[in-house]
Short mmCIF file of C-alpha atoms in Angstrom, two decimals:
data_model
loop_
_atom_site.label_atom_id
_atom_site.label_comp_id
_atom_site.label_asym_id
_atom_site.label_seq_id
_atom_site.Cartn_x
_atom_site.Cartn_y
_atom_site.Cartn_z
CA MET A 174 -197.77 -160.48 34.07
CA ILE A 175 -200.98 -158.61 34.77
CA GLU A 176 -201.26 -154.90 35.34
CA LEU A 177 -203.24 -154.18 38.49
CA SER A 178 -206.31 -151.94 38.34
CA PRO A 179 -206.63 -149.29 41.10
CA ILE A 180 -209.24 -151.31 42.99
CA ARG A 181 -207.10 -154.45 42.86
CA LYS A 182 -204.15 -152.50 44.18
CA GLU A 183 -206.25 -151.19 47.02
CA ILE A 184 -207.71 -154.60 47.86
CA LEU A 185 -204.25 -156.16 47.91
CA GLY A 186 -202.97 -153.30 50.04
CA VAL A 187 -205.53 -154.18 52.71
CA ILE A 188 -205.50 -157.97 52.64
CA GLU A 189 -201.73 -158.15 52.47
CA HIS A 190 -201.79 -157.05 56.10
CA ASN A 191 -205.18 -158.37 57.12
CA GLY A 192 -206.05 -161.63 55.41
CA ARG A 193 -208.96 -162.19 57.76
CA ILE A 194 -211.00 -159.11 56.86
CA ASP A 195 -214.55 -160.08 55.83
CA LEU A 196 -215.99 -159.24 52.44
CA LYS A 197 -218.62 -156.87 53.71
CA GLU A 198 -216.11 -154.71 55.51
CA LEU A 199 -213.65 -154.83 52.65
CA ALA A 200 -216.37 -153.65 50.28
CA ILE A 201 -217.15 -150.69 52.55
CA LEU A 202 -213.49 -149.70 52.72
CA MET A 203 -213.21 -149.90 48.94
CA GLY A 204 -216.37 -147.87 48.47
CA THR A 205 -218.00 -150.59 46.38
CA ASP A 206 -220.25 -153.64 46.75
CA GLU A 207 -219.43 -157.11 48.00
CA ILE A 208 -219.93 -158.82 44.64
CA THR A 209 -217.33 -156.64 42.95
CA VAL A 210 -214.80 -157.32 45.68
CA ALA A 211 -215.55 -161.06 45.74
CA ASN A 212 -215.13 -161.28 41.98
CA GLU A 213 -211.85 -159.38 41.99
CA ILE A 214 -210.47 -161.64 44.71
CA ALA A 215 -211.64 -164.82 42.99
CA ASP A 216 -210.04 -163.66 39.74
CA MET A 217 -206.79 -162.78 41.45
CA GLU A 218 -206.74 -166.22 43.07
CA LYS A 219 -207.20 -167.82 39.66
CA GLU A 220 -204.49 -165.66 38.18
CA HIS A 221 -202.12 -166.65 41.02
CA ILE A 222 -201.75 -163.05 42.08
CA ILE A 223 -203.15 -164.13 45.45
CA CYS A 224 -201.31 -167.36 46.26
CA GLY A 225 -202.53 -168.10 49.76
CA TYR A 226 -203.56 -166.66 53.11
CA HIS A 227 -200.91 -167.27 55.72
CA THR A 228 -200.68 -166.35 59.36
CA MET A 229 -197.62 -164.53 60.55
CA ILE A 230 -196.40 -166.15 63.73
CA ASN A 231 -193.67 -164.89 65.97
CA TRP A 232 -192.42 -168.23 67.31
CA ASP A 233 -189.93 -166.37 69.47
CA ASN A 234 -192.80 -165.45 71.76
CA THR A 235 -193.67 -169.10 72.36
CA THR A 236 -191.80 -171.96 73.97
CA ASN A 237 -191.85 -173.80 70.67
CA ASP A 238 -188.35 -174.20 69.35
CA LYS A 239 -187.85 -173.00 65.86
CA VAL A 240 -184.54 -172.44 64.16
CA SER A 241 -184.24 -170.52 60.94
CA ALA A 242 -181.26 -170.49 58.66
CA MET A 243 -180.29 -168.83 55.43
CA ILE A 244 -178.11 -171.01 53.30
CA GLU A 245 -175.95 -169.78 50.47
CA VAL A 246 -175.72 -172.47 47.83
CA ASN A 247 -173.25 -172.66 44.97
CA VAL A 248 -174.07 -174.95 42.08
CA THR A 249 -172.53 -176.14 38.86
CA PRO A 250 -175.29 -176.38 36.30
CA GLN A 251 -174.85 -179.37 33.99
CA ARG A 252 -175.60 -179.31 30.29
CA GLY A 253 -179.33 -179.60 29.84
CA VAL A 254 -179.89 -179.02 33.55
CA GLY A 255 -180.21 -175.27 34.13
CA PHE A 256 -180.76 -173.44 37.38
CA ASP A 257 -184.50 -174.12 37.29
CA LYS A 258 -184.02 -177.85 37.36
CA ILE A 259 -181.72 -177.65 40.36
CA ALA A 260 -184.16 -175.32 42.13
CA ASP A 261 -186.90 -177.90 41.56
CA ARG A 262 -184.90 -180.43 43.49
CA ILE A 263 -184.24 -178.06 46.37
CA LYS A 264 -187.67 -176.50 46.72
CA ASN A 265 -189.51 -179.78 47.21
CA PHE A 266 -187.91 -180.53 50.57
CA GLU A 267 -190.32 -180.03 53.47
CA GLU A 268 -187.65 -178.18 55.44
CA VAL A 269 -187.29 -175.49 52.79
CA ASN A 270 -189.31 -172.32 53.29
CA ALA A 271 -188.08 -170.32 50.34
CA VAL A 272 -185.64 -170.60 47.47
CA TYR A 273 -184.29 -167.66 45.51
CA LEU A 274 -181.93 -167.58 42.52
CA ILE A 275 -179.78 -164.54 43.13
CA SER A 276 -177.01 -162.49 41.60
CA GLY A 277 -173.66 -162.02 43.31
CA GLY A 278 -171.20 -164.33 45.01
CA PHE A 279 -173.35 -167.44 45.03
CA ASP A 280 -176.32 -168.89 43.15
CA PHE A 281 -179.22 -169.79 45.45
CA MET A 282 -180.43 -168.45 48.75
CA VAL A 283 -182.34 -171.17 50.59
CA LEU A 284 -184.40 -170.38 53.69
CA VAL A 285 -184.87 -173.29 56.04
CA GLU A 286 -186.92 -173.67 59.22
CA GLU A 287 -186.42 -176.56 61.58
CA LYS A 288 -186.86 -177.54 65.21
CA SER A 289 -183.18 -177.48 66.09
CA MET A 290 -179.77 -176.53 64.81
CA ARG A 291 -179.03 -180.20 64.60
CA ALA A 292 -181.95 -180.75 62.29
CA VAL A 293 -180.81 -177.91 60.06
CA SER A 294 -177.27 -179.28 59.95
CA GLN A 295 -178.60 -182.66 59.11
CA PHE A 296 -180.64 -181.25 56.26
CA VAL A 297 -177.65 -179.41 54.85
CA SER A 298 -175.19 -182.25 55.12
CA GLU A 299 -177.46 -185.10 54.14
CA LYS A 300 -179.93 -183.63 51.72
CA LEU A 301 -178.72 -180.32 50.27
CA SER A 302 -174.98 -180.94 49.83
CA THR A 303 -175.56 -184.33 48.37
CA ILE A 304 -177.38 -182.98 45.33
CA GLU A 305 -175.01 -183.62 42.47
CA GLU A 306 -174.87 -180.07 41.10
CA VAL A 307 -174.34 -178.45 44.51
CA SER A 308 -170.69 -177.51 44.83
CA GLY A 309 -170.76 -175.67 48.15
CA THR A 310 -172.92 -174.25 50.95
CA ALA A 311 -172.60 -171.69 53.73
CA THR A 312 -175.20 -171.77 56.50
CA HIS A 313 -176.19 -168.65 58.45
CA PHE A 314 -178.39 -169.20 61.48
CA VAL A 315 -180.90 -166.48 62.31
CA LEU A 316 -180.33 -165.18 65.82
CA LYS A 317 -183.24 -162.75 66.04
CA SER A 318 -186.00 -161.53 63.71
CA TYR A 319 -186.75 -157.83 63.71
CA LYS A 320 -189.00 -157.43 60.71
CA VAL A 321 -190.76 -160.10 58.67
CA HIS A 322 -192.92 -159.57 55.58
CA GLY A 323 -193.00 -155.83 56.14
CA THR A 324 -194.16 -156.19 59.72
CA ILE A 325 -192.01 -155.09 62.62
CA LEU A 326 -192.11 -157.74 65.34
CA GLU A 327 -192.51 -155.76 68.54
CA GLU A 328 -195.06 -154.88 71.15
CA GLU A 329 -197.95 -152.76 69.99
CA LYS A 330 -197.29 -149.05 70.12
CA THR A 331 -199.32 -146.88 72.44
CA ASP A 332 -200.95 -143.70 71.19
CA GLU A 333 -198.94 -140.90 72.73
CA ARG A 334 -200.85 -138.06 71.16
CA MET A 335 -202.72 -135.61 73.33
CA LEU A 336 -206.34 -136.68 73.66
CA VAL A 337 -207.95 -133.62 72.15
CA THR A 338 -206.25 -131.12 69.86
CA PRO A 339 -207.65 -128.51 67.47
CA MET B 284 -200.63 -102.86 91.20
CA ARG B 285 -201.88 -101.97 87.73
CA ASN B 286 -203.46 -104.61 85.52
CA PRO B 287 -200.46 -106.18 83.80
CA LEU B 288 -202.51 -107.45 80.86
CA SER B 289 -203.48 -105.94 77.55
CA ASP B 290 -207.13 -105.37 76.71
CA VAL B 291 -206.82 -107.36 73.49
CA VAL B 292 -205.59 -110.45 75.30
CA ILE B 293 -208.25 -110.20 77.98
CA GLU B 294 -210.93 -109.96 75.31
CA MET B 295 -209.71 -113.09 73.55
CA LYS B 296 -211.80 -116.11 74.41
CA PRO B 297 -209.85 -119.24 75.34
CA SER B 298 -210.14 -122.11 72.88
CA GLY B 299 -213.32 -124.12 73.33
CA ILE B 300 -211.25 -127.24 72.91
CA ARG B 301 -209.18 -126.51 75.97
CA LYS B 302 -212.08 -127.00 78.34
CA PHE B 303 -212.93 -130.32 76.77
CA PHE B 304 -209.34 -131.44 76.88
CA ASP B 305 -209.25 -130.88 80.61
CA ILE B 306 -212.25 -133.17 81.14
CA VAL B 307 -210.95 -135.91 78.85
CA SER B 308 -207.48 -135.99 80.32
CA GLU B 309 -208.96 -136.65 83.75
CA MET B 310 -210.63 -139.75 82.43
CA LYS B 311 -208.90 -143.08 82.25
CA ASP B 312 -209.50 -145.53 79.37
CA ALA B 313 -211.42 -142.96 77.31
CA ILE B 314 -211.33 -143.50 73.56
CA SER B 315 -210.59 -140.23 71.93
CA LEU B 316 -211.73 -139.28 68.45
CA GLY B 317 -210.76 -135.73 69.19
CA VAL B 318 -207.30 -135.46 67.77
CA GLY B 319 -206.42 -133.06 64.98
CA GLU B 320 -203.21 -134.74 63.90
CA PRO B 321 -202.31 -137.88 61.92
CA ASP B 322 -201.93 -141.21 63.71
CA PHE B 323 -199.10 -142.26 61.41
CA ASP B 324 -195.48 -141.83 62.37
CA THR B 325 -193.46 -139.52 60.17
CA PRO B 326 -192.13 -141.74 57.34
CA TRP B 327 -188.76 -143.13 58.29
CA HIS B 328 -186.73 -141.59 55.47
CA ILE B 329 -187.82 -138.16 56.69
CA ARG B 330 -186.96 -138.91 60.31
CA GLU B 331 -183.67 -140.40 59.17
CA GLU B 332 -182.79 -137.20 57.34
CA GLY B 333 -183.48 -135.24 60.52
CA ILE B 334 -181.27 -137.57 62.54
CA TYR B 335 -178.54 -137.32 59.93
CA SER B 336 -178.61 -133.52 60.06
CA LEU B 337 -178.14 -133.70 63.83
CA GLU B 338 -175.27 -136.13 63.48
CA LYS B 339 -173.63 -133.78 61.01
CA GLY B 340 -173.90 -131.03 63.58
CA ARG B 341 -176.30 -128.91 61.57
CA THR B 342 -177.57 -127.23 64.70
CA PHE B 343 -177.18 -123.59 63.69
CA TYR B 344 -179.78 -121.02 62.58
CA THR B 345 -180.78 -121.05 58.95
CA SER B 346 -181.43 -117.83 57.07
CA ASN B 347 -184.62 -116.12 58.26
CA ALA B 348 -186.79 -117.16 55.35
CA GLY B 349 -185.54 -120.76 55.50
CA LEU B 350 -182.97 -123.10 53.96
CA LYS B 351 -182.48 -122.40 50.30
CA GLU B 352 -182.67 -126.10 49.46
CA LEU B 353 -186.03 -126.41 51.20
CA LYS B 354 -187.47 -123.26 49.62
CA VAL B 355 -186.46 -124.53 46.19
CA GLU B 356 -188.16 -127.88 46.89
CA ILE B 357 -191.32 -126.10 48.11
CA CYS B 358 -191.48 -124.15 44.85
CA ASN B 359 -190.88 -127.32 42.81
CA TYR B 360 -193.67 -129.02 44.71
CA LEU B 361 -196.19 -126.21 44.17
CA LYS B 362 -195.32 -126.16 40.49
CA ARG B 363 -195.63 -129.94 40.22
CA ARG B 364 -198.91 -130.27 42.12
CA TYR B 365 -200.77 -127.03 41.44
CA ASN B 366 -198.92 -125.47 38.53
CA LEU B 367 -198.14 -122.46 40.72
CA GLU B 368 -194.96 -120.53 40.17
CA TYR B 369 -193.19 -118.84 43.07
CA ASP B 370 -189.66 -117.58 43.33
CA TYR B 371 -187.86 -119.40 46.13
CA ASN B 372 -186.06 -116.16 46.79
CA GLY B 373 -188.46 -113.51 48.08
CA GLU B 374 -191.80 -115.22 47.52
CA THR B 375 -191.36 -118.19 49.87
CA LEU B 376 -191.13 -118.15 53.66
CA VAL B 377 -190.61 -121.18 55.88
CA THR B 378 -192.52 -120.85 59.14
CA VAL B 379 -193.07 -122.63 62.44
CA GLY B 380 -196.10 -124.58 61.28
CA GLY B 381 -198.98 -123.20 59.27
CA SER B 382 -200.10 -121.51 62.50
CA GLU B 383 -197.26 -119.01 62.48
CA ALA B 384 -197.91 -118.24 58.83
CA ILE B 385 -201.55 -117.44 59.62
CA ASP B 386 -200.54 -115.13 62.44
CA ILE B 387 -197.87 -113.18 60.58
CA ALA B 388 -199.84 -112.98 57.34
CA LEU B 389 -202.62 -111.24 59.25
CA ARG B 390 -200.22 -108.99 61.13
CA ALA B 391 -198.51 -108.03 57.89
CA MET B 392 -201.73 -107.17 56.06
CA VAL B 393 -204.25 -105.83 58.57
CA ASN B 394 -204.49 -102.20 59.72
CA PRO B 395 -206.37 -101.40 62.93
CA GLY B 396 -210.07 -101.54 62.12
CA ASP B 397 -209.72 -103.47 58.87
CA GLU B 398 -212.27 -106.23 58.54
CA VAL B 399 -211.19 -109.81 58.00
CA ILE B 400 -213.77 -112.31 56.83
CA ILE B 401 -213.62 -115.71 58.51
CA PRO B 402 -215.92 -118.50 57.34
CA GLN B 403 -216.89 -120.77 60.25
CA PRO B 404 -216.90 -123.53 61.43
CA SER B 405 -213.14 -123.38 61.02
CA TYR B 406 -209.83 -123.71 62.77
CA VAL B 407 -209.70 -122.04 66.16
CA SER B 408 -206.86 -119.59 65.64
CA TYR B 409 -208.06 -117.33 62.81
CA LEU B 410 -210.29 -115.17 64.94
CA PRO B 411 -207.88 -114.54 67.84
CA CYS B 412 -205.06 -113.86 65.37
CA VAL B 413 -207.19 -111.19 63.69
CA GLN B 414 -207.85 -109.66 67.10
CA LEU B 415 -204.15 -109.68 67.96
CA ALA B 416 -203.54 -107.83 64.69
CA TYR B 417 -206.10 -105.18 65.80
CA GLY B 418 -208.39 -106.23 62.98
CA VAL B 419 -212.11 -106.79 63.14
CA PRO B 420 -213.20 -110.38 62.52
CA VAL B 421 -216.35 -110.76 60.43
CA VAL B 422 -217.73 -114.27 60.62
CA ILE B 423 -219.65 -116.03 57.85
CA ASP B 424 -221.69 -118.92 59.19
CA LEU B 425 -221.33 -121.70 56.62
CA LYS B 426 -224.35 -123.91 56.10
CA GLU B 427 -224.86 -127.63 56.11
CA GLU B 428 -227.19 -127.41 53.10
CA ASN B 429 -224.24 -125.99 51.12
CA GLN B 430 -222.06 -128.79 52.46
CA PHE B 431 -220.20 -126.10 54.41
CA LYS B 432 -218.82 -124.56 51.24
CA LEU B 433 -218.43 -120.80 50.93
CA THR B 434 -220.82 -119.42 48.33
CA LYS B 435 -220.46 -116.24 46.31
CA GLN B 436 -223.59 -114.73 47.85
CA GLU B 437 -222.47 -115.39 51.41
CA LEU B 438 -219.20 -113.67 50.66
CA LEU B 439 -220.87 -110.69 48.98
CA ASP B 440 -223.19 -110.28 51.96
CA ALA B 441 -220.27 -110.08 54.37
CA ILE B 442 -218.23 -107.51 52.46
CA THR B 443 -218.19 -103.87 53.58
CA ASP B 444 -216.00 -100.87 52.70
CA LYS B 445 -213.64 -101.97 55.43
CA THR B 446 -213.13 -105.55 54.26
CA LYS B 447 -209.49 -106.21 53.43
CA VAL B 448 -208.80 -109.92 53.82
CA LEU B 449 -210.69 -113.17 53.36
CA VAL B 450 -209.45 -116.25 55.21
CA LEU B 451 -210.15 -119.29 53.06
CA PRO B 452 -209.89 -122.51 55.09
CA PHE B 453 -210.33 -125.40 52.65
CA PRO B 454 -210.09 -128.41 52.86
CA ASN B 455 -211.73 -127.55 56.12
CA ASN B 456 -211.11 -128.47 59.71
CA PRO B 457 -213.58 -129.37 61.33
CA THR B 458 -216.17 -130.05 58.59
CA GLY B 459 -214.03 -131.89 56.04
CA ALA B 460 -215.57 -129.72 53.31
CA ILE B 461 -213.62 -128.92 50.17
CA LEU B 462 -214.09 -126.05 47.76
CA GLU B 463 -214.15 -127.10 44.13
CA GLU B 464 -212.94 -125.07 41.21
CA GLU B 465 -216.34 -123.64 40.25
CA TYR B 466 -216.73 -122.16 43.74
CA LEU B 467 -213.18 -120.84 43.71
CA ARG B 468 -213.83 -119.11 40.40
CA ASP B 469 -216.81 -117.26 41.86
CA ILE B 470 -214.91 -116.27 44.96
CA ALA B 471 -211.93 -115.12 42.92
CA GLU B 472 -214.21 -112.92 40.85
CA VAL B 473 -215.60 -111.25 43.96
CA CYS B 474 -212.15 -110.75 45.49
CA ILE B 475 -210.84 -109.09 42.36
CA GLU B 476 -213.89 -106.89 41.93
CA LYS B 477 -213.91 -105.79 45.57
CA ASP B 478 -210.11 -105.63 45.86
CA ILE B 479 -209.84 -108.15 48.68
CA PHE B 480 -206.80 -110.24 49.59
CA VAL B 481 -206.96 -113.92 50.46
CA ILE B 482 -205.14 -115.91 53.10
CA SER B 483 -205.67 -119.45 51.88
CA ASP B 484 -204.97 -122.08 54.52
CA GLU B 485 -204.36 -125.22 52.49
CA ILE B 486 -202.72 -127.36 55.17
CA TYR B 487 -204.98 -130.31 54.27
CA SER B 488 -204.42 -129.96 50.51
CA GLU B 489 -202.95 -133.46 50.16
CA LEU B 490 -205.92 -135.05 51.88
CA THR B 491 -208.76 -134.79 49.39
CA PHE B 492 -210.81 -137.74 48.21
CA LYS B 493 -212.47 -136.39 45.11
CA GLY B 494 -209.95 -135.26 42.55
CA ARG B 495 -206.93 -133.16 43.35
CA HIS B 496 -207.07 -130.07 45.53
CA VAL B 497 -207.31 -126.80 43.63
CA SER B 498 -205.81 -123.64 45.10
CA ILE B 499 -207.47 -120.24 44.81
CA ALA B 500 -204.03 -118.96 43.74
CA GLU B 501 -204.51 -120.93 40.51
CA MET B 502 -207.49 -118.76 39.53
CA PRO B 503 -206.71 -116.00 37.03
CA GLY B 504 -205.65 -112.80 38.75
CA MET B 505 -205.47 -114.36 42.22
CA ARG B 506 -201.80 -115.26 42.59
CA ASP B 507 -200.81 -111.72 43.43
CA ARG B 508 -203.54 -111.20 45.99
CA THR B 509 -203.22 -114.57 47.75
CA ILE B 510 -201.01 -115.75 50.57
CA LEU B 511 -200.94 -119.50 50.20
CA ILE B 512 -200.30 -121.31 53.47
CA ASN B 513 -199.33 -124.94 53.64
CA GLY B 514 -197.06 -127.17 55.67
CA PHE B 515 -195.81 -130.61 56.51
CA SER B 516 -197.94 -131.52 59.53
CA LYS B 517 -200.90 -133.20 57.90
CA ALA B 518 -199.54 -134.49 54.58
CA TYR B 519 -196.38 -136.05 56.00
CA ALA B 520 -197.55 -136.67 59.57
CA MET B 521 -195.05 -134.14 60.90
CA THR B 522 -197.08 -132.12 63.43
CA GLY B 523 -194.41 -132.18 66.12
CA TRP B 524 -191.72 -130.91 63.74
CA ARG B 525 -193.52 -127.56 63.59
CA LEU B 526 -192.93 -126.69 59.98
CA GLY B 527 -195.03 -124.81 57.48
CA TYR B 528 -194.64 -122.21 54.79
CA ALA B 529 -196.24 -119.25 53.10
CA CYS B 530 -195.94 -118.28 49.45
CA GLY B 531 -197.22 -115.16 47.80
CA PRO B 532 -196.30 -111.90 46.13
CA GLN B 533 -192.94 -110.51 47.17
CA ASN B 534 -194.32 -107.29 48.69
CA ILE B 535 -196.33 -109.22 51.30
CA ILE B 536 -193.90 -112.09 51.90
CA SER B 537 -191.01 -109.70 52.53
CA GLN B 538 -193.00 -107.93 55.27
CA MET B 539 -194.04 -111.26 56.78
CA THR B 540 -190.37 -112.24 56.75
CA LYS B 541 -189.62 -109.09 58.72
CA ILE B 542 -192.06 -110.09 61.49
CA HIS B 543 -190.82 -113.68 61.37
CA GLN B 544 -187.24 -112.48 61.67
CA PHE B 545 -187.93 -110.48 64.82
CA ALA B 546 -190.36 -112.91 66.46
CA ILE B 547 -188.96 -116.30 65.52
CA MET B 548 -185.58 -115.94 63.80
CA CYS B 549 -186.02 -119.09 61.74
CA ALA B 550 -187.94 -122.36 61.69
CA PRO B 551 -186.26 -125.33 63.40
CA THR B 552 -183.19 -126.36 61.40
CA THR B 553 -183.53 -130.12 61.94
CA SER B 554 -187.10 -129.99 60.71
CA GLN B 555 -186.10 -128.06 57.63
CA TYR B 556 -183.50 -130.64 56.61
CA ALA B 557 -185.99 -133.46 57.20
CA ALA B 558 -188.64 -131.65 55.16
CA VAL B 559 -186.39 -131.59 52.11
CA SER B 560 -186.61 -135.37 52.06
CA ALA B 561 -190.37 -135.20 52.52
CA LEU B 562 -190.79 -133.12 49.39
CA LYS B 563 -188.20 -134.99 47.34
CA ASN B 564 -189.13 -138.56 48.24
CA GLY B 565 -192.45 -138.46 50.07
CA ASP B 566 -195.09 -138.69 47.33
CA ALA B 567 -195.64 -142.42 47.82
CA ASP B 568 -195.98 -142.01 51.59
CA VAL B 569 -198.63 -139.36 51.14
CA GLU B 570 -200.54 -141.57 48.73
CA LYS B 571 -200.46 -144.50 51.13
CA MET B 572 -201.75 -142.43 54.02
CA ARG B 573 -204.43 -140.83 51.86
CA GLN B 574 -205.66 -144.29 50.90
CA SER B 575 -205.90 -145.33 54.55
CA TYR B 576 -207.77 -142.16 55.49
CA ASN B 577 -210.15 -142.66 52.61
CA GLN B 578 -210.96 -146.22 53.73
CA ARG B 579 -211.67 -145.03 57.25
CA ARG B 580 -213.80 -142.20 55.89
CA ARG B 581 -215.90 -144.66 53.92
CA PHE B 582 -216.21 -146.87 56.97
CA LEU B 583 -217.47 -143.99 59.12
CA MET B 584 -219.94 -142.81 56.49
CA SER B 585 -221.32 -146.32 56.21
CA ARG B 586 -221.68 -146.61 59.99
CA PHE B 587 -223.47 -143.26 60.26
CA LYS B 588 -225.86 -144.40 57.60
CA GLU B 589 -226.56 -147.59 59.54
CA MET B 590 -227.14 -145.58 62.70
CA ASP B 591 -229.27 -143.06 60.85
CA ILE B 592 -227.15 -140.10 61.90
CA PRO B 593 -227.26 -137.45 59.17
CA CYS B 594 -223.82 -136.53 57.92
CA PHE B 595 -222.96 -134.82 54.66
CA GLU B 596 -220.15 -136.60 52.86
CA PRO B 597 -216.89 -134.74 53.42
CA TYR B 598 -214.19 -135.05 50.78
CA GLY B 599 -211.25 -133.52 52.60
CA ALA B 600 -209.02 -133.52 55.69
CA PHE B 601 -209.59 -136.34 58.21
CA TYR B 602 -212.81 -135.26 59.88
CA VAL B 603 -216.47 -136.02 59.59
CA PHE B 604 -219.01 -133.57 60.98
CA PRO B 605 -222.27 -135.39 61.71
CA ASN B 606 -225.46 -133.53 62.59
CA ILE B 607 -226.59 -134.52 66.07
CA SER B 608 -229.35 -131.95 66.49
CA LYS B 609 -232.11 -134.56 66.28
CA PHE B 610 -231.11 -135.86 69.70
CA GLY B 611 -232.34 -132.63 71.28
CA MET B 612 -229.06 -131.67 72.90
CA THR B 613 -226.52 -128.97 72.24
CA SER B 614 -223.19 -130.08 70.79
CA ASP B 615 -221.61 -129.50 74.15
CA GLU B 616 -224.19 -131.58 76.00
CA PHE B 617 -223.96 -134.37 73.45
CA ALA B 618 -220.17 -134.53 73.63
CA THR B 619 -220.14 -134.32 77.41
CA LYS B 620 -222.75 -137.04 77.83
CA LEU B 621 -221.07 -139.29 75.30
CA LEU B 622 -217.84 -138.91 77.20
CA GLU B 623 -219.42 -139.52 80.59
CA THR B 624 -221.47 -142.57 79.64
CA GLU B 625 -219.45 -144.26 76.91
CA LYS B 626 -216.04 -142.69 77.42
CA VAL B 627 -215.72 -141.58 73.83
CA ALA B 628 -214.33 -138.11 73.22
CA VAL B 629 -215.51 -136.09 70.22
CA VAL B 630 -215.20 -132.34 69.89
CA PRO B 631 -218.36 -130.18 70.03
CA GLY B 632 -218.86 -128.30 66.78
CA THR B 633 -219.18 -125.06 68.72
CA ALA B 634 -215.45 -125.17 69.48
CA PHE B 635 -215.05 -124.05 65.85
CA GLY B 636 -217.61 -121.25 65.87
CA ASP B 637 -221.27 -120.73 66.76
CA SER B 638 -222.34 -122.23 63.45
CA GLY B 639 -220.93 -125.55 64.65
CA GLU B 640 -223.92 -125.87 66.99
CA GLY B 641 -225.77 -129.10 66.31
CA PHE B 642 -222.65 -130.90 65.09
CA VAL B 643 -219.67 -132.74 66.50
CA ARG B 644 -216.27 -133.24 64.95
CA ILE B 645 -215.07 -136.80 64.68
CA SER B 646 -211.50 -137.34 63.62
CA TYR B 647 -210.55 -140.45 61.71
CA ALA B 648 -206.85 -140.17 62.36
CA TYR B 649 -207.19 -143.49 64.18
CA SER B 650 -206.78 -147.12 63.27
CA LEU B 651 -209.84 -148.95 61.94
CA GLU B 652 -209.92 -151.09 65.09
CA ARG B 653 -210.12 -147.99 67.26
CA LEU B 654 -212.81 -146.47 65.06
CA LYS B 655 -214.87 -149.66 65.16
CA GLU B 656 -214.74 -149.82 68.94
CA ALA B 657 -215.61 -146.14 69.28
CA LEU B 658 -218.47 -146.28 66.78
CA GLY B 659 -219.86 -149.31 68.60
CA ARG B 660 -219.98 -147.24 71.76
CA ILE B 661 -221.57 -144.30 69.95
CA GLU B 662 -224.23 -146.65 68.58
CA HIS B 663 -224.96 -147.85 72.08
CA PHE B 664 -225.11 -144.27 73.34
CA ILE B 665 -227.60 -143.30 70.66
CA SER B 666 -229.79 -146.32 71.31
CA THR B 667 -230.17 -145.19 74.92
CA LEU B 668 -231.17 -141.70 73.75
CA GLU B 669 -233.81 -142.94 71.39
CA LYS B 670 -235.56 -145.06 73.98
#
C-alpha cells in the first residue's frame, strides 16, 4: 500500500471523473509542469494505483439491451482451497464484471452483465452453480441504475442562479 | 402630497450591479461570469439535515441569538480553525447571512457623524449600510501595485479624530486579495493606538489558496475591538439558506442582538439546523470545493497570461480582477461591449467602488467547461480590439 502525496491525490481527483483530460491542461490545474504530471501518472500506472481508463456508459439511454445482475454466492471452501482460489475461478468468466468477498449472510457478491435475462440465468445455472465449492446462489436483477461510480445518471443540471449577483 | 421618502434613502446610490443585471437578463444564451455565489449544490448531508428538521416539525422561532447547538458549534469551529475563543452565550449571534451582520454591527457601533473607513474595491453594501447608520463613509482606494491589500500608511492617512470603525473585507470580493499576517499586525497596531474598532468581514475565509486564512481578531489586543463576521454561504455553498454570524465582545454583540431581535426575530430555523451539520461534518466538503476553485483559478491565470491580460494573482475568494485599462475603455464600456459582441457577462470593477476603474471582476464559480468557453470568447473579443 502506498501513501498518496498531495499532488497524486489531486491528480486522481481530477482524472477519476475525467479520464480524457490532456496533460497540458492537467498540469495547469495542478499548478505544475507537464513532465511532473506525466511522471506521476506513469508511476501510478506502474504501481497499479491507476488500473485503466474506462468510459462510463449509460446503456439505458440506448436501444442496446443490457441486463445487470447481482448474485449472492455461498461457498464451502475445501481444505487447501481458500476463498481466493474460488474467486479465481469465478472472476475469469467473461460475463463477470466484478467479484467481491464480503462479510454477512453470504460469501461472494458477483456482478454480471449480459444481453438478456436468459443469458444471465444460463450463466448462473450452467457456469456458476456448477463450480464444486458453490453451495448456493441468489440472483438479483437490476431494474434501474441511479448512481454508478459516484456519478448520478441523469440529465445535466441547468444553472438556475441569477446571472449577475454582487 | 409630501415626499414619502427619507433623505438618507434618496441619497443612497443603487447598486452598480443592478444596472448590469438588467441588461444581461434581457439577453438569451449569454454566458455569465458575473455570479457572486458558489456553483456547487449545498452538500447533501446538510440539505438532508434541513429536510429532517422540517419533517420533525421544527418550524418555530429559535431564541433571538440563535440555536444553542449551532452557537456552540460556531465557537468550536472558530477555536479549531483560528484559535479564537468566544462564549456561545453572549458573544455569538446568528444572523440572516453575513449581510445582516454587517448592517447591525454598523448600526450598533456608529453615532451620527462618526467616520467609518471602507477600503475599496469591496462588497457593495458597506457604504450604504454606513449611510443608513447615519455614519460618514471614508473610502480608501486600494491599489493594484499593493495587490489590493490595505497598507498601514493608507490606513493612517484615512484616520481623523472622527474615525470610529474600520471595515476589513478580506479575503476580498471583488479582487480576490487576501491580507496576510504581517499586514494584519500593522493594522492591528494602528487600530489599538488610534482606538478604532474593526468589523472584519471574513465570509470567504475558507477559500484561500496560500496557507490558512488569518483573522485580525487573532492579533494581540484585537479580539475585544473586533466584530468578526462569517457565514455559511461561500464555504458550504449555502447562499440561499441566508445564514451568517457575528462574534465579538459581549458589550457589542448584546446590542447587535437587540437590533436583530426587533428587526428580524431570529435567523431561519431550518437553516440553523442544517448549519449544525455543516460545521460538524462539512470539513471534507469544504476542502473538495476549495480544490476545485483552486484548479479553476490556476486555469484562468494561465489563460490571462496567454492572452497577455495583466492580472495580479489573487489568493482568495473565487474572483480574479484583471486589468483591462490597456484596451482604452472604461470598465463599464469593456463589460458592455464584451456582453454585446461575445455575450459574456463580467462585472465592471466600478460596481465595487471608483478604484475598480480599469478592472473587471470575473467569477470562477463555474465549471471548467463553462470557463473555457467563456475565455475563448474573451480571447476572440480582445483580438478584435487589438486589430
